[in-house]
Tab-separated table of C-alpha atoms in Angstrom:
chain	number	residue	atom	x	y	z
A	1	UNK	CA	26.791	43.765	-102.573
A	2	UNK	CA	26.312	40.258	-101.838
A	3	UNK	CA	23.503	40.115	-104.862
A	4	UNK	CA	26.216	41.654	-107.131
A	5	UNK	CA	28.993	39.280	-106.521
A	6	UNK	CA	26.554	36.070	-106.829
A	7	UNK	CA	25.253	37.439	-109.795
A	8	UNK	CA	28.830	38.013	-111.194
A	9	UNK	CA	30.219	34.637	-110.099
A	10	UNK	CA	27.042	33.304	-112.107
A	11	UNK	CA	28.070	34.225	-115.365
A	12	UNK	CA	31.476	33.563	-114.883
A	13	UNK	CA	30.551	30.050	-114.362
A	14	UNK	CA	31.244	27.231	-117.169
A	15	UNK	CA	27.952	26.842	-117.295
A	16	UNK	CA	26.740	30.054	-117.945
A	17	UNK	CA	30.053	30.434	-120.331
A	18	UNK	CA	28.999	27.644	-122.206
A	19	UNK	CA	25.666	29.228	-122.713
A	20	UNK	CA	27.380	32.822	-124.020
A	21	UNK	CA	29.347	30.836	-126.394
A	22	UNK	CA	26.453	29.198	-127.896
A	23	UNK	CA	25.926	31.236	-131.380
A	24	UNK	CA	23.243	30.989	-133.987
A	25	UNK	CA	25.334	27.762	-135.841
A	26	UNK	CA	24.728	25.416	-132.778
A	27	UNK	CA	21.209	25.256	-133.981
A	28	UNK	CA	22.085	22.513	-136.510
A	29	UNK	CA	24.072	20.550	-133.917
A	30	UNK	CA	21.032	18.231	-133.398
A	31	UNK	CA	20.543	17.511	-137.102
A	32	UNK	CA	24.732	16.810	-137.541
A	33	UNK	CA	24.548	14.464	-134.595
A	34	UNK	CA	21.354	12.682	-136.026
A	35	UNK	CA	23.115	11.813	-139.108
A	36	UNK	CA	26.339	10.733	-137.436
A	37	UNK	CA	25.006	8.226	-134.884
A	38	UNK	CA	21.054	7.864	-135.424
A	39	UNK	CA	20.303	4.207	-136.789
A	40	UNK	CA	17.501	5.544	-138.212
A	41	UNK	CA	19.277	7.487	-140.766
A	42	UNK	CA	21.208	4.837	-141.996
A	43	UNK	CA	17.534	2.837	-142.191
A	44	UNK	CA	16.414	5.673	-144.124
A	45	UNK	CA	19.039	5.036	-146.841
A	46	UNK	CA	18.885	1.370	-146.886
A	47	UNK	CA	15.103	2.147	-147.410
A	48	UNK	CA	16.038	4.459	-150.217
A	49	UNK	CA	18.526	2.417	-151.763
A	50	UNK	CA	16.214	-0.427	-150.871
A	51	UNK	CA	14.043	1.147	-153.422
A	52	UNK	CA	16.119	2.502	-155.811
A	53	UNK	CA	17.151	-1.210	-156.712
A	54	UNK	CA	13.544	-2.467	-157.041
A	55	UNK	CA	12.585	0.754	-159.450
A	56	UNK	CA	15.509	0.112	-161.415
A	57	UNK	CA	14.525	-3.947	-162.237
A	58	UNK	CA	11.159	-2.530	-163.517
A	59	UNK	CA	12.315	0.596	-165.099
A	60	UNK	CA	15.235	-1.767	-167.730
A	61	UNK	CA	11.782	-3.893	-167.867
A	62	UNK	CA	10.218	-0.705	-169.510
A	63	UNK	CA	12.829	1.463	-171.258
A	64	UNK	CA	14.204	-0.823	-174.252
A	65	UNK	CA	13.991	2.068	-177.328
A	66	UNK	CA	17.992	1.476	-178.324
A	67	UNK	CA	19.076	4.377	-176.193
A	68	UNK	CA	21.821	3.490	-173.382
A	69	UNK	CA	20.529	3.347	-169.082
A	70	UNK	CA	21.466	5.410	-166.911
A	71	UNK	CA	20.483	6.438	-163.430
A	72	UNK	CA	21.532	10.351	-162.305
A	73	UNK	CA	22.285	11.232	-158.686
A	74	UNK	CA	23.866	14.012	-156.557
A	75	UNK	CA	26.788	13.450	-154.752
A	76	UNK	CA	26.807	15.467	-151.331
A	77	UNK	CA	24.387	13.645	-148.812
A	78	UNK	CA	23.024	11.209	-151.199
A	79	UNK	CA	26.244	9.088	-152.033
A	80	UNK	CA	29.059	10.807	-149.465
A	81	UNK	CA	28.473	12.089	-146.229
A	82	UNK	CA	29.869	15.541	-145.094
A	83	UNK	CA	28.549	15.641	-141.573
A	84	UNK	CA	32.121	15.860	-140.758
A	85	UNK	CA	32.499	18.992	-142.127
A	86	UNK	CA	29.258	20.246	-140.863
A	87	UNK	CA	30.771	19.300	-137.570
A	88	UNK	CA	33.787	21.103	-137.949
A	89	UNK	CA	31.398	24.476	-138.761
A	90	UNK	CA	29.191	24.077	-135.568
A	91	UNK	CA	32.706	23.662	-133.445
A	92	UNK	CA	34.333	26.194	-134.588
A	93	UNK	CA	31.654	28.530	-134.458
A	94	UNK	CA	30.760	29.654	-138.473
A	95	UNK	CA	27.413	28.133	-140.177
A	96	UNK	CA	29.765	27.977	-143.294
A	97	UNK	CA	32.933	29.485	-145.016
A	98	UNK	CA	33.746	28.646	-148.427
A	99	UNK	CA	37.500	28.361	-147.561
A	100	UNK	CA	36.668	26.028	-145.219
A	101	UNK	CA	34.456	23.848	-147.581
A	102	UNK	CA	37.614	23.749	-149.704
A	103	UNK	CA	39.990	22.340	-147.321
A	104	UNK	CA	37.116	19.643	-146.347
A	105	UNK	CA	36.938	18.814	-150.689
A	106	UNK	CA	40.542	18.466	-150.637
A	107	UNK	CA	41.199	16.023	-147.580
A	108	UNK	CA	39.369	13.825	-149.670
A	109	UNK	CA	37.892	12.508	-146.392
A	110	UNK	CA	33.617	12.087	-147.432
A	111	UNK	CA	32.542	8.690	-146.380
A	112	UNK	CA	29.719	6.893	-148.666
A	113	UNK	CA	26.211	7.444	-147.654
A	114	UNK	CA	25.009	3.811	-146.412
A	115	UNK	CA	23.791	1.536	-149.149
A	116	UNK	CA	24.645	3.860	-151.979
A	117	UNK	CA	27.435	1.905	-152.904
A	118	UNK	CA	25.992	-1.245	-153.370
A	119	UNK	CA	22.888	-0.148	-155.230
A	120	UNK	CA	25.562	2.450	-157.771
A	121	UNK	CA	27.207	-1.445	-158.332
A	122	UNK	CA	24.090	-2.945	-159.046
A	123	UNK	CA	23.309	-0.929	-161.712
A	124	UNK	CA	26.420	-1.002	-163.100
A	125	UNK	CA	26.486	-4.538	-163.064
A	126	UNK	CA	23.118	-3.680	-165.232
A	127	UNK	CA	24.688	-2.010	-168.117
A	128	UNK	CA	23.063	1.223	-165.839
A	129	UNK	CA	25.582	4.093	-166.609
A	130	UNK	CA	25.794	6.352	-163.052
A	131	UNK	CA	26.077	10.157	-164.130
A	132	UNK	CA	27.111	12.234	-160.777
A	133	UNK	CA	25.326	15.630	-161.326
A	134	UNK	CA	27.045	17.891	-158.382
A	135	UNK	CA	27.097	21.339	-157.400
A	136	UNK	CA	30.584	21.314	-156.242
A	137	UNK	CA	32.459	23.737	-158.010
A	138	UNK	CA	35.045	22.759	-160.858
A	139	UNK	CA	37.546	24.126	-158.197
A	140	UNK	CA	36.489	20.480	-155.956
A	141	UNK	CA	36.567	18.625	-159.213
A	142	UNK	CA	40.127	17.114	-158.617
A	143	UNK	CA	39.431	15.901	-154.948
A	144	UNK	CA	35.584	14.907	-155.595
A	145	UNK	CA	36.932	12.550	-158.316
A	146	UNK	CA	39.297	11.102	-156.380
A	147	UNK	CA	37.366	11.239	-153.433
A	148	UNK	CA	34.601	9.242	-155.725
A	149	UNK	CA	37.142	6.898	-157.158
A	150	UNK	CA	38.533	6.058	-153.514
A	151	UNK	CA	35.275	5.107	-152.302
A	152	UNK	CA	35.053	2.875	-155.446
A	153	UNK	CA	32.182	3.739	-157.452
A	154	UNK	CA	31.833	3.235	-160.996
A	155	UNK	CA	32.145	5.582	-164.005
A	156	UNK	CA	34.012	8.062	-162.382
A	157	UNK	CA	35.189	9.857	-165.376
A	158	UNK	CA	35.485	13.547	-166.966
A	159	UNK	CA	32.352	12.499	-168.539
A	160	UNK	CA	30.130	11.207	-165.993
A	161	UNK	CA	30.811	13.883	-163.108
A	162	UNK	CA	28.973	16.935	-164.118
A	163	UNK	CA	30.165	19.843	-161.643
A	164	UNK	CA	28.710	23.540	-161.319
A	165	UNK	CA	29.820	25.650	-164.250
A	166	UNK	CA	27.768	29.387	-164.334
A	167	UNK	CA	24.327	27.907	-162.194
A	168	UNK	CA	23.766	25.360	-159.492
A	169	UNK	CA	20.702	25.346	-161.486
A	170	UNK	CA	21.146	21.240	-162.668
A	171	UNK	CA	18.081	21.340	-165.135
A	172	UNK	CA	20.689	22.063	-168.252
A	173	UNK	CA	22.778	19.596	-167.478
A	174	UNK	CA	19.900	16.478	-166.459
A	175	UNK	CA	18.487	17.859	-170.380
A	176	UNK	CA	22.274	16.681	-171.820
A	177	UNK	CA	21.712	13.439	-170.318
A	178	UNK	CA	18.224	12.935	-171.668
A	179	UNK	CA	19.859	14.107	-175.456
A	180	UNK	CA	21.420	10.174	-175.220
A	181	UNK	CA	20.151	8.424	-172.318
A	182	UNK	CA	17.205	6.707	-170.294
A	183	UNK	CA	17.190	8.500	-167.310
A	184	UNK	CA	15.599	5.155	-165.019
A	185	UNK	CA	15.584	7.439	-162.126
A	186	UNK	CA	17.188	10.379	-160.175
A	187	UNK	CA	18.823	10.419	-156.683
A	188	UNK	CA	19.112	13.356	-154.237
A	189	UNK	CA	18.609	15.056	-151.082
A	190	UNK	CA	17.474	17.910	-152.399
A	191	UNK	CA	13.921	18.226	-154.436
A	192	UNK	CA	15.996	20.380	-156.587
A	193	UNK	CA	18.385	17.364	-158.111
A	194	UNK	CA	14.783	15.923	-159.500
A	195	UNK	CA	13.105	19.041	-161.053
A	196	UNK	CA	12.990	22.992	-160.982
A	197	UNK	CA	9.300	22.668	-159.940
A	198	UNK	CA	9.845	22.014	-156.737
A	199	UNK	CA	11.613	25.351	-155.661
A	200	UNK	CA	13.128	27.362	-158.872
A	201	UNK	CA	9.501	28.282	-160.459
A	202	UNK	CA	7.786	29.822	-157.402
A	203	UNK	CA	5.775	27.430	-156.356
A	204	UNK	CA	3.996	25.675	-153.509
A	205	UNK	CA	6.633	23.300	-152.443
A	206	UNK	CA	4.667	20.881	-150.507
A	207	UNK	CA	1.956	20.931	-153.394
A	208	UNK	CA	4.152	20.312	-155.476
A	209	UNK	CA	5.189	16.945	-153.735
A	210	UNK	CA	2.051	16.116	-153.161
A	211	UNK	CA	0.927	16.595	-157.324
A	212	UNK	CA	4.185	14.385	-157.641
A	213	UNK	CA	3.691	11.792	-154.861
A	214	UNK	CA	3.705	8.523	-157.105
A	215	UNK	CA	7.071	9.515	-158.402
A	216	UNK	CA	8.957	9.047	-155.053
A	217	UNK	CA	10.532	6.286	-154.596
A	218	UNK	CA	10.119	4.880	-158.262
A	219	UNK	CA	11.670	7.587	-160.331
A	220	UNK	CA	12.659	10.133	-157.770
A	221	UNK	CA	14.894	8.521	-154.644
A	222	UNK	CA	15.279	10.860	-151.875
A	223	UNK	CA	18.031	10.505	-148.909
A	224	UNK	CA	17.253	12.330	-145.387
A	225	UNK	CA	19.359	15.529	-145.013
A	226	UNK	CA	18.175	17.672	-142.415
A	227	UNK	CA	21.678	19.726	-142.215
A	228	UNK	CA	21.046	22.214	-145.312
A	229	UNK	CA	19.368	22.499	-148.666
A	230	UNK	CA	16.928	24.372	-150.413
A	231	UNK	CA	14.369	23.997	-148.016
A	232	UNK	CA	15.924	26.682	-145.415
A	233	UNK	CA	14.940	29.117	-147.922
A	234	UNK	CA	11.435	28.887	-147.065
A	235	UNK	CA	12.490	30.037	-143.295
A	236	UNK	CA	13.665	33.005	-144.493
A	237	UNK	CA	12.252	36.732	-145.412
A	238	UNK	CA	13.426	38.461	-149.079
A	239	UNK	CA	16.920	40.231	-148.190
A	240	UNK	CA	20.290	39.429	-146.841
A	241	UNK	CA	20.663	38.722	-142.858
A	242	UNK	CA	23.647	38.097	-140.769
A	243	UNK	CA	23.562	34.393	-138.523
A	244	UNK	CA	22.094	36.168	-135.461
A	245	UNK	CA	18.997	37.393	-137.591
A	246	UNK	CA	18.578	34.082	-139.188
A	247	UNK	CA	18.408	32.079	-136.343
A	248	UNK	CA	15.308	35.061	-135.100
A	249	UNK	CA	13.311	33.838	-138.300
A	250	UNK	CA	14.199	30.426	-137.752
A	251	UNK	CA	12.590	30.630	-134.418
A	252	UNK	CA	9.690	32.487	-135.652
A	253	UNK	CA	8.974	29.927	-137.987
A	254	UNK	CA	8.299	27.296	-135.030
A	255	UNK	CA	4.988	25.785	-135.462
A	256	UNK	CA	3.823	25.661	-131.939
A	257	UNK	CA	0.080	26.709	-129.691
């Protein structure tokens, strides 16, 4: 009897309560955290940025065939930071709900990713047009805008922010920019906002990078994100799995001895 009752009073406990409560979604709380207060993740963008700005001096040094500059990044973790929103997932117990994402476009509350800012400037202040290639949907086009526009970065227009239209594929639309422009270089997160060979073609992924290594950090500038991108997919078997199965694989995919 006694046994019972201790066990009972154990998982009534807020510790043990805690625990219970603690679904598949808290695995990323780590990775949110890292981006909110790490100094190293703001080093990492300085660093990127950093780079960015040296590439881009050599690249106008290179590129002078009559057609205008113009430098092509993403927009979610590479200029403005949504850990917020990630946050708000993890707390409230979801990995993510589109409705959700919506209200978090429209608060128009994304900080700038550090140093992104300065370098989008710099190259503006280059004659360096800045075309904002995002898979937000047109339905976020409004509040990224002005979300883009509040932050102050340059050419913020109907013509410069390319949102998702049929495909988050962004191949089509980087091939419209290269009809009329030097692309100098390419920001993103994701090895997807710099080519389809990286995870749209069925590839190795990492041999890809490494057949592509001299391109990073002179034509292709990547920011840390370790919240989400195309990478989970590689964690994952063929089919459709609910958060609880997901986090099983994830686990299973631990490199460990």
């Amino acid at each position: 009897m006694k046994l019972k009752l201790f066990i009972i009073a154990l998982l009534t406990s807020p510790i043990m309560a805690v625990a219970q409560k603690a679904g598949p979604e808290r695995d990323w709380t780590n990775a949110v955290l890292w981006q909110q207060y790490s100094g190293e993740y703001r080093a990492l963008a300085f660093q990127a940025y950093n780079f960015a700005k040296l590439s881009l001096k050599e690249a106008l040094w290179e590129n002078q065939n009559g057609k205008p500059n113009c430098v092509i990044v993403d927009a979610d973790e590479t200029i403005i930071d949504n850990s917020r929103f990630q946050g708000y997932e993890i707390k409230n117990g979801v990995s993510y709900v589109p409705a959700h994402w919506t209200a978090w476009t429209s608060k128009v509350m994304a900080d700038t990713v550090p140093g992104a800012l300065s370098f989008l400037k710099f190259a503006a202040s280059k004659n360096v047009e800045t075309f904002y290639v995002t898979n937000r949907d047109a339905a976020d086009r409004a509040a990224t805008m002005e979300n883009l526009k509040k932050l102050g970065f340059p050419y913020v227009d109907e013509a410069h922010l390319l949102t998702k239209t049929t495909t988050s594929d962004k191949q089509e639309r980087r091939n419209k920019i290269l009809e009329k422009y030097n692309v100098l270089l390419l920001c993103g997160d994701n090895l997807s906002d710099f080519s389809n060979v990286f995870y749209r073609e069925g590839k190795d992924t990492k041999q890809q990078v490494d057949a592509h290594q001299q391109l990073f950090g002179t034509k292709f500038i990547v920011l840390p994100n370790p919240m989400y991108g195309d990478w989970e997919k590689l964690l994952y078997k063929e089919g459709k799995f609910n958060e609880e199965e997901k986090a099983k694989q994830r686990l299973d995919k631990l490199k460990s001895y």
